[in-house]
Coordinates of C-alpha atoms in Angstrom, one line a residue:
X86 CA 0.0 0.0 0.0
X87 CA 1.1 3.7 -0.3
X88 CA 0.3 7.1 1.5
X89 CA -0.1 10.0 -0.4
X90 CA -0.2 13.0 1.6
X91 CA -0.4 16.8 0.6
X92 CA 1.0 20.1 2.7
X93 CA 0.9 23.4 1.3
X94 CA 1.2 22.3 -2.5
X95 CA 4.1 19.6 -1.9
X96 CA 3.1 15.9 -2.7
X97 CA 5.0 13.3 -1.0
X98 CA 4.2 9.5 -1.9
X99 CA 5.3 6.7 0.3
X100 CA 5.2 2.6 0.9
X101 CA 3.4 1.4 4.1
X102 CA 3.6 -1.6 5.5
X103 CA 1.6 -3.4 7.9
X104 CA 1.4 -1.6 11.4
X105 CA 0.4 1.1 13.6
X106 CA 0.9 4.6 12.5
X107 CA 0.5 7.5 15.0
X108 CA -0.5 10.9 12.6
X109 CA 0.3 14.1 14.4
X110 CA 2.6 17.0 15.1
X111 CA 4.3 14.9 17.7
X112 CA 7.8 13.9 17.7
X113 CA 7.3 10.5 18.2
X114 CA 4.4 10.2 15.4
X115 CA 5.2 8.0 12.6
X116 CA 3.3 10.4 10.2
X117 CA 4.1 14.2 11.2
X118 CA 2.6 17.2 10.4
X119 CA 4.4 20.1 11.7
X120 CA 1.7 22.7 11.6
X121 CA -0.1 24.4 14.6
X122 CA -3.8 23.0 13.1
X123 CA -2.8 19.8 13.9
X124 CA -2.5 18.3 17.4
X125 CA 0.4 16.3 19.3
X126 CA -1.9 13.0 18.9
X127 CA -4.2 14.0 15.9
X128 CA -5.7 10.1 14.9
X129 CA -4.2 6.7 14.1
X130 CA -3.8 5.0 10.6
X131 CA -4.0 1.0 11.0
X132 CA -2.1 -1.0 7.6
X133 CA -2.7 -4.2 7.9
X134 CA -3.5 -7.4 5.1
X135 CA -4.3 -5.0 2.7
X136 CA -6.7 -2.8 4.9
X137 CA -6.3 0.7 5.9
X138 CA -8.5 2.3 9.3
X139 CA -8.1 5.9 10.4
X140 CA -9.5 7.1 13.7
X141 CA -9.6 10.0 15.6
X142 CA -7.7 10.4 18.8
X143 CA -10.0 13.5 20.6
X144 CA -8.1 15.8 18.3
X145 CA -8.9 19.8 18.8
X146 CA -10.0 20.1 15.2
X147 CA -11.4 16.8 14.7
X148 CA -10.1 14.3 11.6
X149 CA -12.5 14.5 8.3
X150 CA -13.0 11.8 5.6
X151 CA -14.2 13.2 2.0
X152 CA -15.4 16.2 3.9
X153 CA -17.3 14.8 7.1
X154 CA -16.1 14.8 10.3
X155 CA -15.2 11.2 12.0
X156 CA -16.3 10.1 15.5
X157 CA -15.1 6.4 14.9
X158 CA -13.1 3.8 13.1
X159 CA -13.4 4.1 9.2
X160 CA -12.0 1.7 6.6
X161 CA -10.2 4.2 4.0
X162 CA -11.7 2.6 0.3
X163 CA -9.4 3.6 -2.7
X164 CA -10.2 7.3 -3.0
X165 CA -11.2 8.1 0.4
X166 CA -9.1 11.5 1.2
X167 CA -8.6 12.8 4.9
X168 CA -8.8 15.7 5.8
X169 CA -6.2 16.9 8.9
X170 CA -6.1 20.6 9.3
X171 CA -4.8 21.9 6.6
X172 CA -3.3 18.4 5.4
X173 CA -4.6 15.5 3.1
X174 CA -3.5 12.2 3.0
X175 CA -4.8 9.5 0.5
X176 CA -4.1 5.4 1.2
X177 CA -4.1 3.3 -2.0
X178 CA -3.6 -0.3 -2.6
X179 CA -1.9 -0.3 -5.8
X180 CA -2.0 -4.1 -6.1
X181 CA -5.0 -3.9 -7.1
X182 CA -6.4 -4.4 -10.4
X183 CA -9.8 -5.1 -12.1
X184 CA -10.5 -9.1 -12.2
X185 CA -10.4 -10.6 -15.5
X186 CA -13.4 -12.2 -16.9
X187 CA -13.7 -15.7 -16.7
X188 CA -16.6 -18.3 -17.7
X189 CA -19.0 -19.3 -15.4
X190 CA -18.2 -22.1 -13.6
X191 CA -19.9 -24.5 -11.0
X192 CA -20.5 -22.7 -7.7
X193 CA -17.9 -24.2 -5.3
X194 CA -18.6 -24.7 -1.7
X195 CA -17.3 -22.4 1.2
X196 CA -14.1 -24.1 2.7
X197 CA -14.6 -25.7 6.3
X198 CA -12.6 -23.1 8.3
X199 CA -14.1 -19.8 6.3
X200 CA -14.5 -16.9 8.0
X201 CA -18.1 -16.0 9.3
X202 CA -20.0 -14.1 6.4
X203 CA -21.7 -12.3 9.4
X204 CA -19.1 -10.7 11.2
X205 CA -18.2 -7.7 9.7
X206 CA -21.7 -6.8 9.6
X207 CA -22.0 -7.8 13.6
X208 CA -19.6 -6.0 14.2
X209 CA -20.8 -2.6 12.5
X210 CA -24.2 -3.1 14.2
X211 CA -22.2 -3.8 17.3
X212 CA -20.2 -0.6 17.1
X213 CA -23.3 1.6 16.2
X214 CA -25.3 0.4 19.5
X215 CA -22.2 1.2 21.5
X216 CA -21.9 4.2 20.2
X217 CA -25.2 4.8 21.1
X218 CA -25.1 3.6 24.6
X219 CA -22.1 6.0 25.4
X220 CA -24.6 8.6 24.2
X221 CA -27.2 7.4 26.6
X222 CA -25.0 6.6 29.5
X223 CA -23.7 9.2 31.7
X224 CA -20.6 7.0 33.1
X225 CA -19.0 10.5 35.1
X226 CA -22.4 10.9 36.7
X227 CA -23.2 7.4 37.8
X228 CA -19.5 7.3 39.1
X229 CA -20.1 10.8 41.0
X230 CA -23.4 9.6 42.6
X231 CA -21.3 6.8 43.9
X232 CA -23.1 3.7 41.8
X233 CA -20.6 0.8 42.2
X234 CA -19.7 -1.5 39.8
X235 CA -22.5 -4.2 40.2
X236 CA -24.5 -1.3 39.5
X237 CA -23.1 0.2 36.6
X238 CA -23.2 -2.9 34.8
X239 CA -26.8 -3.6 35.5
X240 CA -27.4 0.0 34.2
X241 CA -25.5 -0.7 31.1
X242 CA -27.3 -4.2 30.4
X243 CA -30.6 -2.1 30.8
X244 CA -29.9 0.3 28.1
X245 CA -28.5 -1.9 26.3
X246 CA -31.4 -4.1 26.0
X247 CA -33.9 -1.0 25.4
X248 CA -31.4 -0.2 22.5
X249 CA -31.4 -3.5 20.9
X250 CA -35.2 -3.3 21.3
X251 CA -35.8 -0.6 19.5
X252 CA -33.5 -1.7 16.7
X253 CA -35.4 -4.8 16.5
X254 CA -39.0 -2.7 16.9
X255 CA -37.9 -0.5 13.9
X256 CA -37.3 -3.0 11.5
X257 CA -33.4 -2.6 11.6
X258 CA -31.7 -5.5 12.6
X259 CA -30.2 -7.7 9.7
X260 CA -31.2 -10.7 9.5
X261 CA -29.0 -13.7 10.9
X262 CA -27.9 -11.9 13.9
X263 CA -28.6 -13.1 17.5
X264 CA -30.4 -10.5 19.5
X265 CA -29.0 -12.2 22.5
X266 CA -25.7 -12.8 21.7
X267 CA -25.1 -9.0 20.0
X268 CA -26.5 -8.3 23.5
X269 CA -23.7 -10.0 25.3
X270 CA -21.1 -8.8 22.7
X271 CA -22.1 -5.0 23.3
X272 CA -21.9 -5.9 26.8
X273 CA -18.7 -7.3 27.5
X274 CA -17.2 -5.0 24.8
X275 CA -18.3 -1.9 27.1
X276 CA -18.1 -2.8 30.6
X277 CA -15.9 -6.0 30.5
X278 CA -13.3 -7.6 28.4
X279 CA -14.8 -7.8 25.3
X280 CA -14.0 -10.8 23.0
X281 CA -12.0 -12.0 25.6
X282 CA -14.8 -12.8 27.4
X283 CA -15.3 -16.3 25.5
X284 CA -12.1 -17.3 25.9
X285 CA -11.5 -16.7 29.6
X286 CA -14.6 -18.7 30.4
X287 CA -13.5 -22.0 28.0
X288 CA -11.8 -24.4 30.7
X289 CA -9.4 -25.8 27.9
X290 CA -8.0 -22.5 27.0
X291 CA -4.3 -22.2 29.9
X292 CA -3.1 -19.0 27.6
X293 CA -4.2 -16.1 25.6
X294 CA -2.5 -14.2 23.4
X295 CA -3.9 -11.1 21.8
X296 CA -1.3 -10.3 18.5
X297 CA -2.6 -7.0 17.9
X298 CA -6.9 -6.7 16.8
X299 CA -7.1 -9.1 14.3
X300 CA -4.5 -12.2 15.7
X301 CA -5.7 -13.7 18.8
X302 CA -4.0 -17.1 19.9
X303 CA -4.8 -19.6 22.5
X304 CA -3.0 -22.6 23.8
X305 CA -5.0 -25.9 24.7
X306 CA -3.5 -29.1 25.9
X307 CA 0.0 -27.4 25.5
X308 CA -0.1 -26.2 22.0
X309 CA -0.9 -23.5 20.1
X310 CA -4.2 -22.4 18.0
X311 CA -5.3 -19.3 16.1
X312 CA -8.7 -18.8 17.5
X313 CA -11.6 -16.9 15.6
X314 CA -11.5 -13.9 18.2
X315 CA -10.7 -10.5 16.7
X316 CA -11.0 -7.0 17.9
X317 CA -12.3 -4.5 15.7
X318 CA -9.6 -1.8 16.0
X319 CA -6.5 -1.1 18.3
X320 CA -8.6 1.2 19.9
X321 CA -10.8 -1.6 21.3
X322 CA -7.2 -3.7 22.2
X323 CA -6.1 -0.4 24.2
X324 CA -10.1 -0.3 26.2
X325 CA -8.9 -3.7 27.4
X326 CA -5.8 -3.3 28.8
X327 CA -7.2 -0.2 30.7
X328 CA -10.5 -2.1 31.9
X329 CA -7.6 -4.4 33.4
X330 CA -5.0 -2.1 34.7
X331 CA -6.9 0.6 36.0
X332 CA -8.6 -1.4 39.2
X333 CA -4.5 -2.4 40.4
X334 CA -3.5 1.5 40.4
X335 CA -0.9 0.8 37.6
X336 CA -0.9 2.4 34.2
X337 CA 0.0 1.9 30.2
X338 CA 0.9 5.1 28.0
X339 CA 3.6 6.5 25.5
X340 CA 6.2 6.7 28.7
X341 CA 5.2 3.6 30.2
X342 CA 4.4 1.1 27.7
X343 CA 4.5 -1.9 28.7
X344 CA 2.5 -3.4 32.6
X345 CA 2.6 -6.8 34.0
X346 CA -0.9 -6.6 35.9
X347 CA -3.5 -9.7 37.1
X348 CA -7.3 -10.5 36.7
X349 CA -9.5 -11.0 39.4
X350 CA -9.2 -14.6 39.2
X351 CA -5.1 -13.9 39.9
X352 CA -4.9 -14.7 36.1
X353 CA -1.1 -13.4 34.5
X354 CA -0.9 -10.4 32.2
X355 CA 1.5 -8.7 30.2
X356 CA 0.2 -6.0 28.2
X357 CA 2.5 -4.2 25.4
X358 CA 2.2 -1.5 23.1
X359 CA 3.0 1.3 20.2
X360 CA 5.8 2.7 19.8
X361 CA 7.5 -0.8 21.3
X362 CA 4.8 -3.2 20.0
X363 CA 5.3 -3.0 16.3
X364 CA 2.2 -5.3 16.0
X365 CA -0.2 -3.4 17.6
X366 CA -1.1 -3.4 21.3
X367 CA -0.5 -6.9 22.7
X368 CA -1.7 -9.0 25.4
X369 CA -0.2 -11.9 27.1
X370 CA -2.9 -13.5 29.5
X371 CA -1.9 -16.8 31.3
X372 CA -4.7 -18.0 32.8
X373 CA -5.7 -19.9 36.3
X374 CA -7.5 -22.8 37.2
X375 CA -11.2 -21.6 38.4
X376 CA -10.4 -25.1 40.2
X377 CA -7.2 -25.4 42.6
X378 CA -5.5 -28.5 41.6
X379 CA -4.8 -31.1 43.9
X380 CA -1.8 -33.4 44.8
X381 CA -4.1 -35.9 42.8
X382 CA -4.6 -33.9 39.6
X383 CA -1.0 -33.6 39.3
X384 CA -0.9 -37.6 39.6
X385 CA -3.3 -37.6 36.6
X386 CA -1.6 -35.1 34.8
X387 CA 1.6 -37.7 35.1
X388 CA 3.2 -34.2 36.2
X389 CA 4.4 -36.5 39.0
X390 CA 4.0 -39.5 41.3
X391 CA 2.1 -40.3 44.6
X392 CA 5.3 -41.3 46.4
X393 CA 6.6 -37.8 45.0
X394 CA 3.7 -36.2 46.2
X395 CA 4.0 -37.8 49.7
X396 CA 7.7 -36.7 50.1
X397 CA 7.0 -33.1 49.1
X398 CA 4.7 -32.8 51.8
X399 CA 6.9 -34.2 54.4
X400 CA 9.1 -31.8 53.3
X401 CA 6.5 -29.1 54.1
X402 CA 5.5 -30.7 57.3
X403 CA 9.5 -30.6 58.3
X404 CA 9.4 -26.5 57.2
X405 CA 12.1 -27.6 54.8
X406 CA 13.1 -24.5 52.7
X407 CA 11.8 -25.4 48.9
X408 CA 13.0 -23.6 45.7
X409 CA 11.0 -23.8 42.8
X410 CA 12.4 -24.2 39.7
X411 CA 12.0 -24.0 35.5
X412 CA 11.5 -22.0 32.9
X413 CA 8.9 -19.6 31.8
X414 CA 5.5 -21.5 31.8
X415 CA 6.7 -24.5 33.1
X416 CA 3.8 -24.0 36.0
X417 CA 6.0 -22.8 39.0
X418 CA 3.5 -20.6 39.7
X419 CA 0.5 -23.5 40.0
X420 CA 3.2 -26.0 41.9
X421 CA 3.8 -23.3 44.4
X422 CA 0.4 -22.8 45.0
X423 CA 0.1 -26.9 45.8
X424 CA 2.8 -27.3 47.7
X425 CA 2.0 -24.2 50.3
X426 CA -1.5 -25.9 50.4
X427 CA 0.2 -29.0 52.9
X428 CA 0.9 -26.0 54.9
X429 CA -0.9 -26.0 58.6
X430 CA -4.0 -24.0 58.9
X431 CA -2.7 -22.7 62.5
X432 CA 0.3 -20.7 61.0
X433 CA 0.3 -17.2 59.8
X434 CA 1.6 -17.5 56.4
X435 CA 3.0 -14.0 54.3
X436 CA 3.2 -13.7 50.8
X437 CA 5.1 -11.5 48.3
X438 CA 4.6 -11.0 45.0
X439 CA 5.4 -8.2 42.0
X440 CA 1.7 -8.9 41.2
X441 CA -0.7 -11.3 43.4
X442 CA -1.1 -14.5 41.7
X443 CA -1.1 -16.9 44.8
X444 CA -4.4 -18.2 46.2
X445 CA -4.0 -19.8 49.3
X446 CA -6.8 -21.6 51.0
X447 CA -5.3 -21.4 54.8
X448 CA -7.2 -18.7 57.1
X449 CA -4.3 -17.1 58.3
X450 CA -2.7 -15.4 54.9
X451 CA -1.2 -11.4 54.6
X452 CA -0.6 -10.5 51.3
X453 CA 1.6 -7.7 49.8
X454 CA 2.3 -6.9 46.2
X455 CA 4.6 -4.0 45.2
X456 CA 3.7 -1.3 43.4
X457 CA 5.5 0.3 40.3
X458 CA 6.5 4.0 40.1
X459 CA 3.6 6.6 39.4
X460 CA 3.7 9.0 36.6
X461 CA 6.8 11.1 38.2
X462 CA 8.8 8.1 38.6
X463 CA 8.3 7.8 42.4
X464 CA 6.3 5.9 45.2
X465 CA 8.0 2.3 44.0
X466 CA 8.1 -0.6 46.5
X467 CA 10.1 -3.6 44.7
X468 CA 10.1 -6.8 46.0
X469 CA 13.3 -6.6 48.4
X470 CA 11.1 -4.0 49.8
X471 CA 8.5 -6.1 50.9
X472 CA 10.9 -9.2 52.2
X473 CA 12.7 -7.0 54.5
X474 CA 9.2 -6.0 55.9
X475 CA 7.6 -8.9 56.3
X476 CA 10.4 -10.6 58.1
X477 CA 8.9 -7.9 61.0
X478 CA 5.3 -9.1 61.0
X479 CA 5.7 -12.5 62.5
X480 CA 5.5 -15.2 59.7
X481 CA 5.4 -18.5 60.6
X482 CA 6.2 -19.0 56.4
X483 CA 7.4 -16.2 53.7
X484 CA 6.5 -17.2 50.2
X485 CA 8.2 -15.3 47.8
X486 CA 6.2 -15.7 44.4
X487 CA 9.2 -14.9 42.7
X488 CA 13.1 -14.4 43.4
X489 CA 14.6 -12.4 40.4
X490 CA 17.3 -9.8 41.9
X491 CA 18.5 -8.4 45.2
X492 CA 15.8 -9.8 47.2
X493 CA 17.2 -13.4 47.0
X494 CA 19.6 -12.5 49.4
X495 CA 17.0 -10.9 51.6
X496 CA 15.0 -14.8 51.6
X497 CA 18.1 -16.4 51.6
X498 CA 18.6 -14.7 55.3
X499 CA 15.1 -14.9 56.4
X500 CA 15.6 -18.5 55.5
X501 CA 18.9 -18.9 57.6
X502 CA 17.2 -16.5 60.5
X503 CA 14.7 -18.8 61.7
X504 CA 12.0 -18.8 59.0
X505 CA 11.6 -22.4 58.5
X506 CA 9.6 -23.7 55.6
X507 CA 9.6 -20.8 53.4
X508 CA 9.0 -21.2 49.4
X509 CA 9.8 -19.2 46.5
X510 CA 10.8 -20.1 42.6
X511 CA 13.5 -19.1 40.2
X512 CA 13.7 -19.3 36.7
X513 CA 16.5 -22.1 36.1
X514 CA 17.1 -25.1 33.4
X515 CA 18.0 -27.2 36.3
X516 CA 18.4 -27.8 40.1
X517 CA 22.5 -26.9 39.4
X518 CA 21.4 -24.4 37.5
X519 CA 19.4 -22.9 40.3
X520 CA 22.6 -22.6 42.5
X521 CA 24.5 -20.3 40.3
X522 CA 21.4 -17.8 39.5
X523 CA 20.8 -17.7 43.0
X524 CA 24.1 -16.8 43.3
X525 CA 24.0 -13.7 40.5
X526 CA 21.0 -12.6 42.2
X527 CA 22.4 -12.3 45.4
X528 CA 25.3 -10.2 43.7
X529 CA 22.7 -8.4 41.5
X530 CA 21.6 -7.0 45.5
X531 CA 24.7 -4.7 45.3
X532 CA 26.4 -6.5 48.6
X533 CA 30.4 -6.9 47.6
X534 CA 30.5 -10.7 49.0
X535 CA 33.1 -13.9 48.2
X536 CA 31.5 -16.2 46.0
X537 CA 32.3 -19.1 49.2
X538 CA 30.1 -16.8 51.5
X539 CA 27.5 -16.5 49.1
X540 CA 27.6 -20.2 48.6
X541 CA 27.6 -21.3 52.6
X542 CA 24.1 -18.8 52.6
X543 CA 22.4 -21.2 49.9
X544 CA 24.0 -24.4 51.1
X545 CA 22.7 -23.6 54.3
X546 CA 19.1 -21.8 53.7
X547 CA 17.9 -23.7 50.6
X548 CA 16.6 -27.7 51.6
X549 CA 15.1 -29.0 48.3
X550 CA 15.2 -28.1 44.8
X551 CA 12.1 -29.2 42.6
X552 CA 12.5 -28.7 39.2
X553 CA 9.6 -28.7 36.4
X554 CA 9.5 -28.8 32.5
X555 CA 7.5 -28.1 30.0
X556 CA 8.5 -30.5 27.3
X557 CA 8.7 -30.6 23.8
X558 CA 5.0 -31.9 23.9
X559 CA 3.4 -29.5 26.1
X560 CA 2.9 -31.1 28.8
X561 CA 4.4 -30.1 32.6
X562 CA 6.5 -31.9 34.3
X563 CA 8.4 -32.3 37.6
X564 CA 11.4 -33.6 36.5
X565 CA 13.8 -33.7 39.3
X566 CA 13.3 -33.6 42.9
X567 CA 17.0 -32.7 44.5
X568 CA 18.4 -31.9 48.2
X569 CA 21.0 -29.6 48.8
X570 CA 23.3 -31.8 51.1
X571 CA 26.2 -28.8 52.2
X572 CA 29.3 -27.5 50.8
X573 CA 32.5 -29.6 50.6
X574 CA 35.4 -27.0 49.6
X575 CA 33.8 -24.3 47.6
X576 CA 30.9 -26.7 45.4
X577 CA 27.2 -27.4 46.6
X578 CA 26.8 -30.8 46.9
X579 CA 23.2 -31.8 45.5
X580 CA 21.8 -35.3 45.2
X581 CA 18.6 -36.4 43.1
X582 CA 16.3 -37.9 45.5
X583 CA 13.5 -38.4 42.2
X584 CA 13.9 -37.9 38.8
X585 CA 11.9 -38.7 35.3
X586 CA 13.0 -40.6 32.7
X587 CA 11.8 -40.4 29.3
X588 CA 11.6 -43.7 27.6
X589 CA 10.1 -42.5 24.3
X590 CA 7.5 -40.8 22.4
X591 CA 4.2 -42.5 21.4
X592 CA 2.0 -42.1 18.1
X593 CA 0.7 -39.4 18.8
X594 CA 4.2 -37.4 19.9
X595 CA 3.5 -37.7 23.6
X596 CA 6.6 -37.7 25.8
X597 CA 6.4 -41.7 27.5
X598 CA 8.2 -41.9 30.8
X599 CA 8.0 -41.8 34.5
X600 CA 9.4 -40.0 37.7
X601 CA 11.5 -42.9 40.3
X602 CA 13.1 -42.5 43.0
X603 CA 17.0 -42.6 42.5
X604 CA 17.9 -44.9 45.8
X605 CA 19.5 -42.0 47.3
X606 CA 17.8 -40.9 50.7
X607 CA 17.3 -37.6 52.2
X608 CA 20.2 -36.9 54.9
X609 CA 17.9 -35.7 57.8
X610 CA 15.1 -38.6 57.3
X611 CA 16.2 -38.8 61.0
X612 CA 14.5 -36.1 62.0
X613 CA 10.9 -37.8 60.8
X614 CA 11.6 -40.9 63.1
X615 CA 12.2 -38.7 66.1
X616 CA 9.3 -36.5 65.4
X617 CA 7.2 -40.2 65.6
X618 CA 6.2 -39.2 62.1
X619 CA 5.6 -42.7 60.0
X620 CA 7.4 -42.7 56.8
X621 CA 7.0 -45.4 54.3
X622 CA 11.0 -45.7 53.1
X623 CA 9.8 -47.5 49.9
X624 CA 9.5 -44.1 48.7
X625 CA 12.9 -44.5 48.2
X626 CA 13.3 -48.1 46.8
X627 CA 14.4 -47.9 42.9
X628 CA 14.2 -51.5 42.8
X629 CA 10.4 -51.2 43.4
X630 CA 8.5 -51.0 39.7
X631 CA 6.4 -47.8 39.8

């Protein structure tokens, strides 16, 4: 495609390419107009498979298309000029090129997987009635008169309804479209998370992954799909993100543009956007169990094996110090949540987390989640914040949801300082692996220490390593359970006390093998006998077939 645009006589013609293209007077617009009619932020041009969109950003002298003024999205057809103060821009697609003509032929079906003939034209009725219900619904009002949220959203389904009535009463609904679903697509599209929606409430759907409007991926069973989702602009991608990050105080703009946030459900987000998302805005969501998972899912799952699952929570009952280990998506996250669920209901358990994933089920649970910098680049509270303070408010356990700078040496102390039993994960590709980035973190912390002293902290804090995969078939895995033994000369000794083996890969590429124990036996299972605590030591039996 190319831009034509025209200022003050002097044509200037130009290749686009798929994207994002910010039009204003702005230094960091893409398309710039240096004259005073037009404003920082003027509109946005969207390129993308052939398709050009303009839309207005609440410019001072508005954005016109052939002569009328905009107040939404609109798809620029060969020979469409806009109009920006005293500038004109023109999109053509010079590709194309009037069809040849060709015999009749036999009318050939629609492929299986073609797109739904319907949508575009839901999704122009769709835009029309929420147009119309912004019109009709004073949100600055309702919020001033103190309406909650409950009760903005029944106001909104109200109005909505009566809208889609008269539609319906005047003849103007197109025929094929589901009153009650447009319903519920206006709906979550104004007050929720709009085609999201679906997709959040589909059980088999673990990730989300919003490409921009038009790309929206899922994963199920550990693999990737592209789903039939789409957004109808980047505006409606941008709505989202602040529908998500606006409840958790944080914020997403031209200075800040990128947020890690959570859903209600403690669902995972990453949310990205122009100028660093090339793509459009982006939208990482990795998503929660509405169900917590038991020891005995994880046995079903094959993630790992009942005598695993009864040694991990001895190890809990002993307040043995547990690291967490594996690499991004692996499920650390879910595994931490199991393991602190073997934790006694009578102890007062503290959690710390950059944002609050963690959902434990004891009665007795404080939870603290920093807080980025505000606009002027103050008011932060990192993590190493937080440790330091909870080790003042009593904990019988500190979960740390994740260690990944200075604050390792902060849990790595509370650890060694009497608090027993606390949890945490690292991203590592191995138990060895965990040692040495434990180590970097705690020199990340700024502290000038020997590499020996830093070493005697972990070999003396840090109990059991678990790590978990994510293999080449998607499926999660706890492949190694390992116990730090001490330090003989300056290496941490470590031994495997389980560990999977992969045997092979069936017919239908499914990774075949199984978690044993190695033999090896952990070097304080004297401490269960004189606690009177019966422990079955064919746990440890590799002779024994699993």
């Amino acid at each position: 495609m190319t831009l034509t645009t025209l200022i003050d006589g002097n044509r200037e013609t130009r290749a686009l390419t798929d994207g994002t293209y910010l039009v204003g007077r702005g230094a960091s617009c893409r398309i710039r107009f240096d004259t005073p009619e037009v404003s920082e932020r003027h509109a946005i041009l969207t390129v993308r498979d052939g398709r050009a969109v303009i839309e207005d950003l609440h410019s001072a002298n508005g954005t016109f298309v052939n002569g009328t003024e905009i107040d939404r999205a609109v798809v620029l057809d060969d020979g469409l000029v806009v109009q920006i103060g005293n500038c004109m821009l023109r999109v053509s697609d010079e590709t194309k090129a009037p069809a040849p003509e060709e015999p009749e032929a036999e009318p050939t079906p629609p492929p299986v997987d073609a797109p739904d003939p319907l949508r575009d034209l839901r999704r122009n009725v769709q835009t029309q009635i929420q147009h119309e219900l912004l019109k009709r619904m004073d949100m600055k009002k309702l919020t001033v008169q103190g309406v909650d949220r409950e009760g903005l959203e029944e106001n909104a389904r109200e109005r909505i309804h009566d809208i889609i009535d008269e539609v319906i009463s005047n003849g103007r609904l197109p025929q094929g479209i589901d009153p009650v679903r447009l319903e519920d697509d206006v709906f979550n599209e104004a007050m929720r998370l709009g085609p999201l929606e679906d997709l959040l409430d589909d059980e088999t759907v673990t990730e989300i992954m919003v490409n921009g409007p038009g790309q929206v991926y899922v994963e199920r069973d550990g693999r990737l799909q592209l789903s039939d989702c789409q957004f109808s602009d980047d505006a409606s991608v941008l709505a989202v993100i602040e529908r998500i990050v606006a409840p958790l105080g944080r914020r997403i703009d031209e200075s800040q543009p990128y947020v890690d946030a959570r859903l209600a459900d403690g669902s995972r987000v990453n949310a990205i956007i122009a100028p660093l998302s090339l793509s459009g805005p982006t939208i990482t969501i990795r998503k929660f169990s509405k169900r917590a998972l038991t020891p005995e899912d994880f046995i079903r799952f094959g993630t790992w094996t009942p005598d695993a699952a009864a040694f991990m929570e001895l190890c809990v009952r002993l307040r043995k110090n547990i690291v967490v280990a594996g690499g991004t998506g692996s499920g650390k996250t879910t595994l931490l949540n199991l393991l602190s669920g073997y934790i006694p209901a009578q102890e007062r358990i503290v959690t710390v987390e950059d944002a609050a994933e963690l959902r434990l089920q004891q009665p007795h649970v404080v939870r603290l989640e920093a807080r980025p910098p505000n606009i002027e680049g103050k008011g932060a509270v990192t993590i190493r914040d937080l440790v330091r303070n909870c080790l003042r408010m009593r904990p019988d356990r500190i979960i740390v949801g994740e260690c990944r700078g200075g604050e390792a040496l902060d849990m790595l102390q509370a650890m060694n300082t009497g608090h027993d039993g606390s949890l945490t994960t690292v991203h590592a590709n191995s138990p060895r692996d965990v040692v040495s980035r434990l180590e970097t973190m705690v020199l990340m912390s700024g502290m000038e220490l020997p590499s020996r002293a830093i070493r005697e902290q972990i070999a003396s804090a840090v109990d059991i390593i678990i790590h978990e995969s994510r293999l080449s078939d998607g499926s999660r895995k706890v492949t190694a359970i390992t116990e730090v033994t001490g330090l003989e000369g300056s290496q941490i000794v470590m031994q495997d006390i389980f560990a999977f083996h992969q045997t092979g890969v069936d017919a239908n590429g499914r990774i075949v093998g199984t978690m044993r124990p190695t033999g090896a036996v952990p070097t304080w299972i004297d401490q269960v006998k004189s606690r009177g605590i019966d422990v079955d030591m064919n746990m440890f039996n590799d002779e024994i077939e699993v």
